[in-house]
Short mmCIF file of C-alpha atoms in Angstrom, two decimals:
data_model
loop_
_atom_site.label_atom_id
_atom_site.label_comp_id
_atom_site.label_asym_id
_atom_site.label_seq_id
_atom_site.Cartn_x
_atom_site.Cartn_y
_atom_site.Cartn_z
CA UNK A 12 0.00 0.00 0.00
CA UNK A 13 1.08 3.62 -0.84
CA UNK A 14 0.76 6.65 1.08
CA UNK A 15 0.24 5.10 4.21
CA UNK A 16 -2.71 3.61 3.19
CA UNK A 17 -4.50 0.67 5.30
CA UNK A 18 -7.48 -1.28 5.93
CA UNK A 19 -7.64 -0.62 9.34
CA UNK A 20 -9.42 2.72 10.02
CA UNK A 21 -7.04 4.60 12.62
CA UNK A 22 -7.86 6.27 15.97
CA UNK A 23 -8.76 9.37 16.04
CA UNK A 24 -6.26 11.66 18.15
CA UNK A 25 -4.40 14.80 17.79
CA UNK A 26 -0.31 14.32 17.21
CA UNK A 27 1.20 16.62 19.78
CA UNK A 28 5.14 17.76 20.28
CA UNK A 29 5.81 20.30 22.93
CA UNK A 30 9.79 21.01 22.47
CA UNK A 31 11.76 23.50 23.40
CA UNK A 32 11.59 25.40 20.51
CA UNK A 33 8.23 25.11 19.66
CA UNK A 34 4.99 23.46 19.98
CA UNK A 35 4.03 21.47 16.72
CA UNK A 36 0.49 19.92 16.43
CA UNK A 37 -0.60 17.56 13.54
CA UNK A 38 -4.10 16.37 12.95
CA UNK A 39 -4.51 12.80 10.17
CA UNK A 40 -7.64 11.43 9.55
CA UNK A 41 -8.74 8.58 6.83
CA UNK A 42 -10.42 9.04 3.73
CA UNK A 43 -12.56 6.25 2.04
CA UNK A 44 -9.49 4.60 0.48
CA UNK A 45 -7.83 4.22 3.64
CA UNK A 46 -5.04 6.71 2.44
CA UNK A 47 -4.02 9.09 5.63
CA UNK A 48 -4.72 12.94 4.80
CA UNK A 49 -3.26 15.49 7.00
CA UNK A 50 -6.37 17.59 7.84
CA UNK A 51 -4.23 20.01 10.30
CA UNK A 52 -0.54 21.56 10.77
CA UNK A 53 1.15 23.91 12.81
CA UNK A 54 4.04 24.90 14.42
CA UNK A 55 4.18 27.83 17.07
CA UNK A 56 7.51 29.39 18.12
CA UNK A 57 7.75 28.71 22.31
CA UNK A 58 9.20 32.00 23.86
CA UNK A 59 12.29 31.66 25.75
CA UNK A 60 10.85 32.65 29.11
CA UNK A 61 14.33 32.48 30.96
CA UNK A 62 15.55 35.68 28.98
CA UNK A 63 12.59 37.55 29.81
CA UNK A 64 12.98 37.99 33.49
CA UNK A 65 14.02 41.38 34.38
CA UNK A 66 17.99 41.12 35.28
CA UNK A 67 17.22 43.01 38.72
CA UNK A 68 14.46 39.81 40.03
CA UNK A 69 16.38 37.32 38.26
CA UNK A 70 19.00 38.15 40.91
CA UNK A 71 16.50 37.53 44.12
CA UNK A 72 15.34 34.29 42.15
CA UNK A 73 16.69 30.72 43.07
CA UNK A 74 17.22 27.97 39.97
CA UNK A 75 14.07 26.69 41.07
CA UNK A 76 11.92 30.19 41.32
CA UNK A 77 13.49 30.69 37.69
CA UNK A 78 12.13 26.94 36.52
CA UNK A 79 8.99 27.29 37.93
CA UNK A 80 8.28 30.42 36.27
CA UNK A 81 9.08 29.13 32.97
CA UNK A 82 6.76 26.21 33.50
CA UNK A 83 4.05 28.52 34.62
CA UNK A 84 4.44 30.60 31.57
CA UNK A 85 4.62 27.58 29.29
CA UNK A 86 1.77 26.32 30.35
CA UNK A 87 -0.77 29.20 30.17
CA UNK A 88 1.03 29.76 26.63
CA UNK A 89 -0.19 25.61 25.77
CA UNK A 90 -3.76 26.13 27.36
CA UNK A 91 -4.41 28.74 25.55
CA UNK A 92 -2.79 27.61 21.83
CA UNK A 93 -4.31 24.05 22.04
CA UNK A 94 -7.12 25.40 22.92
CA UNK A 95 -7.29 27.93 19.74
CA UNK A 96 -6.06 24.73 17.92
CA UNK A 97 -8.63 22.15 18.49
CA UNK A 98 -11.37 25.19 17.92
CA UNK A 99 -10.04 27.10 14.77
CA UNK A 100 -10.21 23.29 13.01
CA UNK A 101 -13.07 22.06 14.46
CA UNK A 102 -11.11 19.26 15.77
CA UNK A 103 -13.77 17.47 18.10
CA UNK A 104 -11.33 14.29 19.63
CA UNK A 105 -9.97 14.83 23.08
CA UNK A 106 -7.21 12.21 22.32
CA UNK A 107 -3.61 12.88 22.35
CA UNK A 108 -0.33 11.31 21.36
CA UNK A 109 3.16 12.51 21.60
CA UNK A 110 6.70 11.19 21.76
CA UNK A 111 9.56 10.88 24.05
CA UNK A 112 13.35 12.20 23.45
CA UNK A 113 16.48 13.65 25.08
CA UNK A 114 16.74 12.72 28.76
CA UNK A 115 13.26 11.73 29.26
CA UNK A 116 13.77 8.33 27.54
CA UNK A 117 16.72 5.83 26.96
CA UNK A 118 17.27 3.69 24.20
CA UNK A 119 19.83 0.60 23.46
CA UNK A 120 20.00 -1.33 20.76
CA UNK A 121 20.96 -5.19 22.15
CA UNK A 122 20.73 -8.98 21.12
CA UNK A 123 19.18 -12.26 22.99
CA UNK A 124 19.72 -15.68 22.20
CA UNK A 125 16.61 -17.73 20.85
CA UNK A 126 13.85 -18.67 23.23
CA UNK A 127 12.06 -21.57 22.66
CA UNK A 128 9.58 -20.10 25.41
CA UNK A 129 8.57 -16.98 23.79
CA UNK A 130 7.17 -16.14 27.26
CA UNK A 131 11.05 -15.67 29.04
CA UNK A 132 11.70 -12.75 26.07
CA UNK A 133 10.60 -10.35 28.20
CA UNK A 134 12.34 -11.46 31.59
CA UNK A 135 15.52 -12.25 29.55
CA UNK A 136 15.83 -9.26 27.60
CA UNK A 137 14.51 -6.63 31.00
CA UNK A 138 17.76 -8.34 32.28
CA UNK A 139 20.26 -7.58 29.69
CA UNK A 140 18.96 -4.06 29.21
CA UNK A 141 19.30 -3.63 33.15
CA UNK A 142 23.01 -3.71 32.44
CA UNK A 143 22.87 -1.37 30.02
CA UNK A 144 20.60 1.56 31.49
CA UNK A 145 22.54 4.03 33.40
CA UNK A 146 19.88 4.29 35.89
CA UNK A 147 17.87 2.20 38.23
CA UNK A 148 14.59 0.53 36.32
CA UNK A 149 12.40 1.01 39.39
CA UNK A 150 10.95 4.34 38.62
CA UNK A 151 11.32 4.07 34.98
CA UNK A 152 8.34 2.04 32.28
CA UNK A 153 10.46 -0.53 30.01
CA UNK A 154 9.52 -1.28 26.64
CA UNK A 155 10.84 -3.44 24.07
CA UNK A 156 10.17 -4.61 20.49
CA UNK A 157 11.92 -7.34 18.86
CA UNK A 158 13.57 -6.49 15.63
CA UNK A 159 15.05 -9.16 13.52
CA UNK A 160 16.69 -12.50 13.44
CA UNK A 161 20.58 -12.99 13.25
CA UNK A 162 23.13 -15.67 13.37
CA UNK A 163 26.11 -15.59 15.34
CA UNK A 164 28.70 -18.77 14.61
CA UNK A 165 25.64 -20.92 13.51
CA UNK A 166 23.31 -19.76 16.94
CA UNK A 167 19.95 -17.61 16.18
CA UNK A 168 20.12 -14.34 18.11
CA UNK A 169 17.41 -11.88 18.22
CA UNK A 170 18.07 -7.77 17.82
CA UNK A 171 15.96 -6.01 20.16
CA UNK A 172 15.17 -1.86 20.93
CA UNK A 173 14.72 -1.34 24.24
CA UNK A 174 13.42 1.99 25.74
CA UNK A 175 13.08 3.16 29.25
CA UNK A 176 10.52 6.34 30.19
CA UNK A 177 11.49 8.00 33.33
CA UNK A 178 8.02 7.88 35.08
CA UNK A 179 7.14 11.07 36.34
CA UNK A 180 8.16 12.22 32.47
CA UNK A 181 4.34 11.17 32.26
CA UNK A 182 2.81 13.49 34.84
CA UNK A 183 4.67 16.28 33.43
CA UNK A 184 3.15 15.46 29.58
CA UNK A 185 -0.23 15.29 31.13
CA UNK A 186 -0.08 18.46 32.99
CA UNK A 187 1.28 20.11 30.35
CA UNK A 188 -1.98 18.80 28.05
CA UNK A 189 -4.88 19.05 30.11
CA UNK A 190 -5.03 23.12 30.22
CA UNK A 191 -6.23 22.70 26.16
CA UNK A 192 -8.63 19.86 27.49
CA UNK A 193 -6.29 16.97 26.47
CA UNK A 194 -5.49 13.52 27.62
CA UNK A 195 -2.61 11.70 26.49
CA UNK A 196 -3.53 8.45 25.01
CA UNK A 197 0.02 7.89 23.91
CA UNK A 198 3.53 8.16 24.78
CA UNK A 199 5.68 6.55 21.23
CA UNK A 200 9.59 6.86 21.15
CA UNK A 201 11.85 9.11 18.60
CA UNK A 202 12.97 6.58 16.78
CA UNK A 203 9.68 4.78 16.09
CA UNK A 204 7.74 8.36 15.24
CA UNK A 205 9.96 9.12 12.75
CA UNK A 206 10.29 5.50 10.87
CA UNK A 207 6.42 5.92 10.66
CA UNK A 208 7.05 9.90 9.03
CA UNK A 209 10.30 8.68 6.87
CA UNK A 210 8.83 4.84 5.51
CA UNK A 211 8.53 6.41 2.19
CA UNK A 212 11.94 7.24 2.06
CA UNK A 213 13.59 4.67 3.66
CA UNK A 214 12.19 2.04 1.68
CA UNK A 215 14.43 1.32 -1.31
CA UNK A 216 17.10 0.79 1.43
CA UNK A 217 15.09 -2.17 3.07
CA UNK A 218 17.08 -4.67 2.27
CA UNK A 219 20.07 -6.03 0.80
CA UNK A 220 21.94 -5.51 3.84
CA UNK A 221 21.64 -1.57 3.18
CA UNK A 222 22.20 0.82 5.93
CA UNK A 223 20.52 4.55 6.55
CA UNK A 224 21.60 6.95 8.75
CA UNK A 225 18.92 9.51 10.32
CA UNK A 226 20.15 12.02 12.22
CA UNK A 227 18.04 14.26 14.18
CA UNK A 228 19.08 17.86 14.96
CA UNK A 229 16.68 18.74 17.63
CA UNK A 230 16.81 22.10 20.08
CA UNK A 231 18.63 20.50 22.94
CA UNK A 232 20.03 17.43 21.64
CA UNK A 233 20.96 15.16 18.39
CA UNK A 234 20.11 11.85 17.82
CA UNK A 235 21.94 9.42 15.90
CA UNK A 236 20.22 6.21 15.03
CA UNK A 237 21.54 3.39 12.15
CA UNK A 238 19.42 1.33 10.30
CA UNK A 239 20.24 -1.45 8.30
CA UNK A 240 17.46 -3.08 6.52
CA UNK A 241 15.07 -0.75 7.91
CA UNK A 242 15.59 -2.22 11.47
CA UNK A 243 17.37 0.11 13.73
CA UNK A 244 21.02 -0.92 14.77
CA UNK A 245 21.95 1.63 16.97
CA UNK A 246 21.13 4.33 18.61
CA UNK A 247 23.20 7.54 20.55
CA UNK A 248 22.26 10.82 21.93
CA UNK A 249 23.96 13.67 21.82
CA UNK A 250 23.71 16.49 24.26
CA UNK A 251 24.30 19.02 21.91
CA UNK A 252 21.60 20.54 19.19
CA UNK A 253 20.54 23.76 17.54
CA UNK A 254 19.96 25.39 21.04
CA UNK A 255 23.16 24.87 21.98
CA UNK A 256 24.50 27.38 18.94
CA UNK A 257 21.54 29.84 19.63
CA UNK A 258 22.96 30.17 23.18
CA UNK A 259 26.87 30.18 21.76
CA UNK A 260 25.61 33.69 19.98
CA UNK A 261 23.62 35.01 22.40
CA UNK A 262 26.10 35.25 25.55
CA UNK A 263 28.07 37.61 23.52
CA UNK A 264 31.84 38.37 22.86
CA UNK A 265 34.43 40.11 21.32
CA UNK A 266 35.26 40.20 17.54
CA UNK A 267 38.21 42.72 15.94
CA UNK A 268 38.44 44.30 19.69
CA UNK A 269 34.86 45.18 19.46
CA UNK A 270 32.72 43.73 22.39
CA UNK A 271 28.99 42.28 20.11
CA UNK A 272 26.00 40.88 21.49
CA UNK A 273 22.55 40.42 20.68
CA UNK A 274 19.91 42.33 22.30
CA UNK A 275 17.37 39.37 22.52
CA UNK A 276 17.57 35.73 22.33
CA UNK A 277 15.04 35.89 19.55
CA UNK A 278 17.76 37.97 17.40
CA UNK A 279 20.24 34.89 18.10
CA UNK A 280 18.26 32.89 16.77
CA UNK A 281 17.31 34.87 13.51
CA UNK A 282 21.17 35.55 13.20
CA UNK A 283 21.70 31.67 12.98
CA UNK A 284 19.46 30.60 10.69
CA UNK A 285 19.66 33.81 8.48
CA UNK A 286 23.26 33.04 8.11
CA UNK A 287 23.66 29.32 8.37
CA UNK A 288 27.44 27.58 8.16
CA UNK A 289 29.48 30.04 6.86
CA UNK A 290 33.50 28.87 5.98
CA UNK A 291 35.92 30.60 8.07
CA UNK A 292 37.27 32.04 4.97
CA UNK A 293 34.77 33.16 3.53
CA UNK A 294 33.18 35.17 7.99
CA UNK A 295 36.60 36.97 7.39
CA UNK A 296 34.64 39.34 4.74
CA UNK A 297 31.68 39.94 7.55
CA UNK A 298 31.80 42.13 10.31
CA UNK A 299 30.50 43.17 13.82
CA UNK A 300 27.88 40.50 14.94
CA UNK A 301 27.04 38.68 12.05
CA UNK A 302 30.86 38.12 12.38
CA UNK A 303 30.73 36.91 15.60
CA UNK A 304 27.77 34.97 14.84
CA UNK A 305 29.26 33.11 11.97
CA UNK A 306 32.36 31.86 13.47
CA UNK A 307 29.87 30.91 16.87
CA UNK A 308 27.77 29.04 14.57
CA UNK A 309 30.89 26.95 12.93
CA UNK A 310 32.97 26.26 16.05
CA UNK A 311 29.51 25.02 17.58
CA UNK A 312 28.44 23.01 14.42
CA UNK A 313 31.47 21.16 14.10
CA UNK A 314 31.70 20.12 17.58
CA UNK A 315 28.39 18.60 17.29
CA UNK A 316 29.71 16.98 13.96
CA UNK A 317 32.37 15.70 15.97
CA UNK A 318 30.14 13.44 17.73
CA UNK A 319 28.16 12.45 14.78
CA UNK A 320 31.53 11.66 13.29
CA UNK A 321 32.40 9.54 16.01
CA UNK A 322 28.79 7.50 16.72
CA UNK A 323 28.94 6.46 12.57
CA UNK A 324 32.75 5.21 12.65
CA UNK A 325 32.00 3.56 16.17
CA UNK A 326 28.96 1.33 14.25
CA UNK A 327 30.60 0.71 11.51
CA UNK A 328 33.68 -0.64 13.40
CA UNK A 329 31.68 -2.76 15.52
CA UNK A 330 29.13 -3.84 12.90
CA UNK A 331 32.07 -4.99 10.87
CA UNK A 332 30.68 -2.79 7.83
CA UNK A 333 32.45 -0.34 5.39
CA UNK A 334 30.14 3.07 5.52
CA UNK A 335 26.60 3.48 5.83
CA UNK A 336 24.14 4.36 2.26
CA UNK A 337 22.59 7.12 3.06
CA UNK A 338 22.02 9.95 6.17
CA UNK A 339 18.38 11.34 6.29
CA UNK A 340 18.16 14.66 8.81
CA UNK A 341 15.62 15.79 10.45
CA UNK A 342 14.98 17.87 12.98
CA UNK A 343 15.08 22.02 12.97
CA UNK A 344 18.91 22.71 12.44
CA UNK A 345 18.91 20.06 9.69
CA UNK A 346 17.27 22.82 7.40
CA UNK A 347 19.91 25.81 8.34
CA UNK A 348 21.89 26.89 5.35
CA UNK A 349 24.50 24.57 4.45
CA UNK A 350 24.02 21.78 7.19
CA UNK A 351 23.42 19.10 4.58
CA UNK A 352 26.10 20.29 2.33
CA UNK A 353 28.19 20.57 5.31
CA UNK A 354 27.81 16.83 6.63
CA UNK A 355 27.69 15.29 3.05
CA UNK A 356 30.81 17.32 2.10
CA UNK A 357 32.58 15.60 5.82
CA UNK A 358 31.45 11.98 5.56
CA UNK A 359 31.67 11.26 1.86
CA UNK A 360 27.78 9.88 2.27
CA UNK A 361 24.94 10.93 -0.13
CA UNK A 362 22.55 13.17 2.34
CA UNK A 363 18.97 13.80 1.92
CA UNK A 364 16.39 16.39 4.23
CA UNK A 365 13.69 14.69 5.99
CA UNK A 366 10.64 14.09 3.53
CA UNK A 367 7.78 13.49 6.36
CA UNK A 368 4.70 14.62 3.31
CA UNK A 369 5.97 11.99 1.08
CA UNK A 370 4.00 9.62 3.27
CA UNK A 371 1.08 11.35 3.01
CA UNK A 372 -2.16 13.12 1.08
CA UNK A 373 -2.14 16.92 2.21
CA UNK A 374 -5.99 18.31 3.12
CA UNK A 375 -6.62 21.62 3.01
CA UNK A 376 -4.41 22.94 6.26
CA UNK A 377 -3.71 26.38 6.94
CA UNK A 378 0.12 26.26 6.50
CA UNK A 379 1.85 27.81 3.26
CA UNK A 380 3.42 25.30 0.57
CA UNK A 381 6.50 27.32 0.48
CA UNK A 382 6.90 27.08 4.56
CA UNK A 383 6.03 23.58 4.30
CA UNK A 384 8.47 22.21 2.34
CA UNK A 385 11.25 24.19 4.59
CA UNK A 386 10.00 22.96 7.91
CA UNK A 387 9.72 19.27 6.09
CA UNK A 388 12.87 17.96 8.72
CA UNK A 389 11.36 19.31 11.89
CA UNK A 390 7.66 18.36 11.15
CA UNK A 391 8.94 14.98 10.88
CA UNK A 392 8.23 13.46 14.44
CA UNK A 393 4.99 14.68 15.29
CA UNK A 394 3.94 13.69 11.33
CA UNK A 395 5.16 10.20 12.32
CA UNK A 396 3.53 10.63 15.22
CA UNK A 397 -0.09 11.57 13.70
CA UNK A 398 0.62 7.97 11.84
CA UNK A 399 0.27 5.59 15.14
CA UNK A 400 -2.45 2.78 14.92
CA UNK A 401 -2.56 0.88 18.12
CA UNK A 402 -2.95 -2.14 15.74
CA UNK A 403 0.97 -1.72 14.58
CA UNK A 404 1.83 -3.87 17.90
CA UNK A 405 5.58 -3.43 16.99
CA UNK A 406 5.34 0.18 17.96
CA UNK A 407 6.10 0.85 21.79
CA UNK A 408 3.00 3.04 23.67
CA UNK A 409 4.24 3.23 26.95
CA UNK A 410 0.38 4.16 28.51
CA UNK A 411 -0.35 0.52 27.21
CA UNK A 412 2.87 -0.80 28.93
CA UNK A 413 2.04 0.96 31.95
CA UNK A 414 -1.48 0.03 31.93
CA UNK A 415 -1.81 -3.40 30.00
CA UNK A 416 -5.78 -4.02 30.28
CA UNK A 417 -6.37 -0.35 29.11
CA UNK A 418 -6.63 -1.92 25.07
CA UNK A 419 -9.37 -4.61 25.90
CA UNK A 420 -11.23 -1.60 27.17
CA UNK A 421 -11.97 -0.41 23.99
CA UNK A 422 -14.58 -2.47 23.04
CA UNK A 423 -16.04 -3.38 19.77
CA UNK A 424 -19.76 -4.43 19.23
CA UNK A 425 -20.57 -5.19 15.43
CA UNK A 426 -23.68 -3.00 12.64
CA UNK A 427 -22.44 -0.93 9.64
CA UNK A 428 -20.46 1.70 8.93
CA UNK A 429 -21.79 5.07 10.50
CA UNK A 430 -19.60 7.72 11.98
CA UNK A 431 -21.00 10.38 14.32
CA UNK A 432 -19.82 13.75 14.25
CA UNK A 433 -17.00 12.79 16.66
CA UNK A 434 -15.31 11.05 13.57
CA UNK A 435 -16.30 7.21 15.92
CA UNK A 436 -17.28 4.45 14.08
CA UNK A 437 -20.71 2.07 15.76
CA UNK A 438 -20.98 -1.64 15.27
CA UNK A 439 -23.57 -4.25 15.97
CA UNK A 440 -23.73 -7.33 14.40
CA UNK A 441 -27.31 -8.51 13.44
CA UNK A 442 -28.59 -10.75 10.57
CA UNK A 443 -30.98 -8.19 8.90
CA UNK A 444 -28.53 -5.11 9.90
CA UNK A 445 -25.63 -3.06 8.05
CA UNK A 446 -22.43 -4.04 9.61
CA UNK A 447 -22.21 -1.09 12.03
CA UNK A 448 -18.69 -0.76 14.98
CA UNK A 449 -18.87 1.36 17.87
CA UNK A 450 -15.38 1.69 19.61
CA UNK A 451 -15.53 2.61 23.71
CA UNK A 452 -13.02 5.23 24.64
CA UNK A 453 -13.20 7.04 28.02
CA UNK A 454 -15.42 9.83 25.76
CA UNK A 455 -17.83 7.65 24.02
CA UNK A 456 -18.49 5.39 27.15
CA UNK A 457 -19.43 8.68 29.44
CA UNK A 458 -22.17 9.88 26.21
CA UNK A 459 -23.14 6.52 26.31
CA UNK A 460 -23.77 6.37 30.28
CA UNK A 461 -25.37 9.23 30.21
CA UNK A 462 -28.02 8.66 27.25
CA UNK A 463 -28.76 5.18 29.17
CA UNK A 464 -29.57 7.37 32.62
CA UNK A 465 -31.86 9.36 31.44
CA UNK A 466 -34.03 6.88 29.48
CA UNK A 467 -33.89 5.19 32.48
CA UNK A 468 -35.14 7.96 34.33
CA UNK A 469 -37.81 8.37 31.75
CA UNK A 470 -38.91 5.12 32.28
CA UNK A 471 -39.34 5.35 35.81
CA UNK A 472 -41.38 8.65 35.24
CA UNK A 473 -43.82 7.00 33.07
CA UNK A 474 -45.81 5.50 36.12
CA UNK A 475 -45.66 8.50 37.86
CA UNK A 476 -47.30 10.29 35.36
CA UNK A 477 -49.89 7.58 34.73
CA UNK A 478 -51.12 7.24 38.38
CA UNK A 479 -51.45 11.15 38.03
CA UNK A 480 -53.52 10.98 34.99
CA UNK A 481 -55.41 8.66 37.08
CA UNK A 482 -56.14 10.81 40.25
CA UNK A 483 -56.96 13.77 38.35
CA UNK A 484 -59.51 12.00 36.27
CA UNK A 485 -61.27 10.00 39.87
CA UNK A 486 -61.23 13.99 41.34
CA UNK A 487 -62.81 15.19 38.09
#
């Protein structure tokens, strides 16, 4: 199928990704063919509330006055955006899924032997992973999916992903949610969100033993993750990302004796992606603070390329393999001027942008072509994200993890196909009736509870009012 097309009609839920750069929201929905049309897009620029305390308070604030603020002013920004969101495009689901990154999540690639018990997989591989997470599992959700089959001197090994949620990483997503009237449904991982944006892409390098680099420039870190036959081979984050250069500009310094720096973060940021990588050479011919910029943005860029560098030659020497095919970026700083050229130009590897709309049909959405197409590589997670079916099993949710019986609480009775205004689907089965599904979410089960009280209450009225038709006709 094409286009992310299926037979399965998908849940309906709103793709969320609250960063640090930016809130992005993403809306898919299924048309009759199945094929996944993105019905709503947008991206909103997240103010950096740190640089807009007055220097005189900052002084009488602690670390933690100065976080809490922030999170105060984040969240009456999101309660009032997701609200305007969900409104503006009549967007009627309460549902929400987003994804985990950075240092809310780890992720290791490993292998198991064989099981003949498929039941120890999970006990066997929780164990090997325990050596590998550099922190205690005990407050953390564990996931795993099992990735391919390999042989090692004639013995069947399995490749695994495993990913570990820091728990309370779940209280802060819903609290940052529920002001716009949201409740998560869904907590995916990087990696996962963006194989569901990037399938398109990555598919002529399924197989053959062909490997594809993505690489995803994020605000306060970069991710490195190797695939090689489409099934993810390792993974690394970097601690490092496009904030990390913004910041580089903004504290300021001294260029040809001349003390420069920006008035505002905001101008920082404009300054960086206005002038991109610039070669040293060729910063010699600018001056003041676009000077100062430049050579801020290429000292910090190719430290962070350092550690790309090193994460694809440390694979490839313990892969045993020669290079990798291709590197896909995504991510914001993937689009500044000159990235790709830059990494293509340093590895020797054919690089391509992100290409999240290639997996789908675009609706009518209120975001410009032109804009589109530049924000492709940062769009790309929450895209992937608008993708999820629970159906793809292989996909890690870690609300199902952490609450296994939730699925068999959506319940389907089969009698055609009718959808309410909600976008649900009901379903009875009966001989003489149109096949018809009804699936019971937390929403649809509260309607449903309530319709069935008050024709109950009706009911019970009826006598009432019958023994009072009686009376008033014995007194008449």
């Amino acid at each position: 199928m094409s286009e992310a097309e299926t037979t399965e009609k998908k849940e309906l839920f709103v793709a969320v990704d609250i960063g640090s750069y930016s809130l992005k929201f993403a809306f898919v929905q299924q048309n009759d063919e199945g094929r996944f049309v993105l019905r709503t897009l947008a991206q909103l620029v997240i103010p950096k509330y740190e640089t807009k305390i007055d220097p005189d308070q900052r002084e009488l604030m602690s670390k933690e006055d100065v976080k809490q603020y922030c999170l105060k002013e984040l969240r009456q920004m999101l309660t009032t955006k997701l609200t305007e969101l969900l409104y503006d495009n009549e967007i009627q689901t309460k549902q929400a899924i987003t994804f985990a990154s950075n240092r809310e999540i780890t992720i290791r690639c490993l292998e198991v032997p064989v099981q003949t018990d498929k039941n120890k997989y999970p006990e066997i591989i929780k164990i090997e992973a325990n050596k590998q997470m550099p922190f205690s599992m005990t407050n953390a959700i564990f996931g795993h999916t099992i990735l391919d089959s390999i042989n090692h001197d004639g013995e069947e090994w399995k490749q695994v992903m495993v990913a570990a949620l820091q728990k309370d990483t779940i209280e802060y997503i819903n609290a940052n949610l529920k002001g716009g009237a949201l409740i998560c449904d869904g907590i995916l991982t990087l990696p996962q969100s963006l194989e569901l944006a990037l399938a398109t892409q990555m598919q002529p390098y399924s197989e053959e033993g062909k490997k594809v680099a993505i690489i995803h420039c994020g605000d306060s870190a970069t991710a490195v993750m190797i695939y090689k036959n489409n099934k993810l081979q390792f993974f690394r984050d970097v601690n490092m990302g496009g904030a990390t250069i913004t910041e580089a500009i903004f504290e300021g310094g001294e260029v040809d004796g001349e003390k420069v720096k920006p008035a505002t973060y905001e101008e920082a940021t404009a300054l960086k992606h206005r002038l991109g990588i610039i070669p040293p050479d060729d910063a010699e011919n600018l001056k003041g603070i676009e000077k100062f910029a430049a050579e801020k943005i290429f000292e910090t860029v190719e430290k962070i390329f350092q550690h790309i560098q090193l994460s694809v030659s440390f694979y490839i020497s313990q892969a045993n393999e020669t290079s990798v095919d291709l590197i896909i970026l995504s991510g914001g700083s993937a689009g500044m001027i000159n990235f790709k050229d830059f990494i293509e130009e340093s590895l020797e590897i054919p690089v391509e942008l992100a290409k999240p709309f290639n997996n789908l049909q675009i609706g009518e959405i209120k975001y410009s072509k032109s804009q589109k197409e530049t924000d492709a590589p940062e769009l790309a997670p929450v895209l992937g994200t608008a993708l999820y079916s629970s159906e793809k099993t292989e996909i890690i949710n870690f609300l199902d993890i952490l609450n296994p019986g939730r699925k068999d609480k959506k319940q389907t009775v089969s009698i055609g196909s009718i959808s309410s205004k909600f976008g649900k689907k009901f379903s009875f089965s009966g001989a003489s009736l149109p096949n018809f599904s009804l699936e019971f979410n937390e929403f649809n089960a509260r309607v449903i509870v309530s319709v069935i009280a008050t024709i109950l209450a009706v009911l019970l009225l009826i006598p009432v009012i019958n023994i009072n038709k009686q009376l008033t006709k014995v007194k008449a």
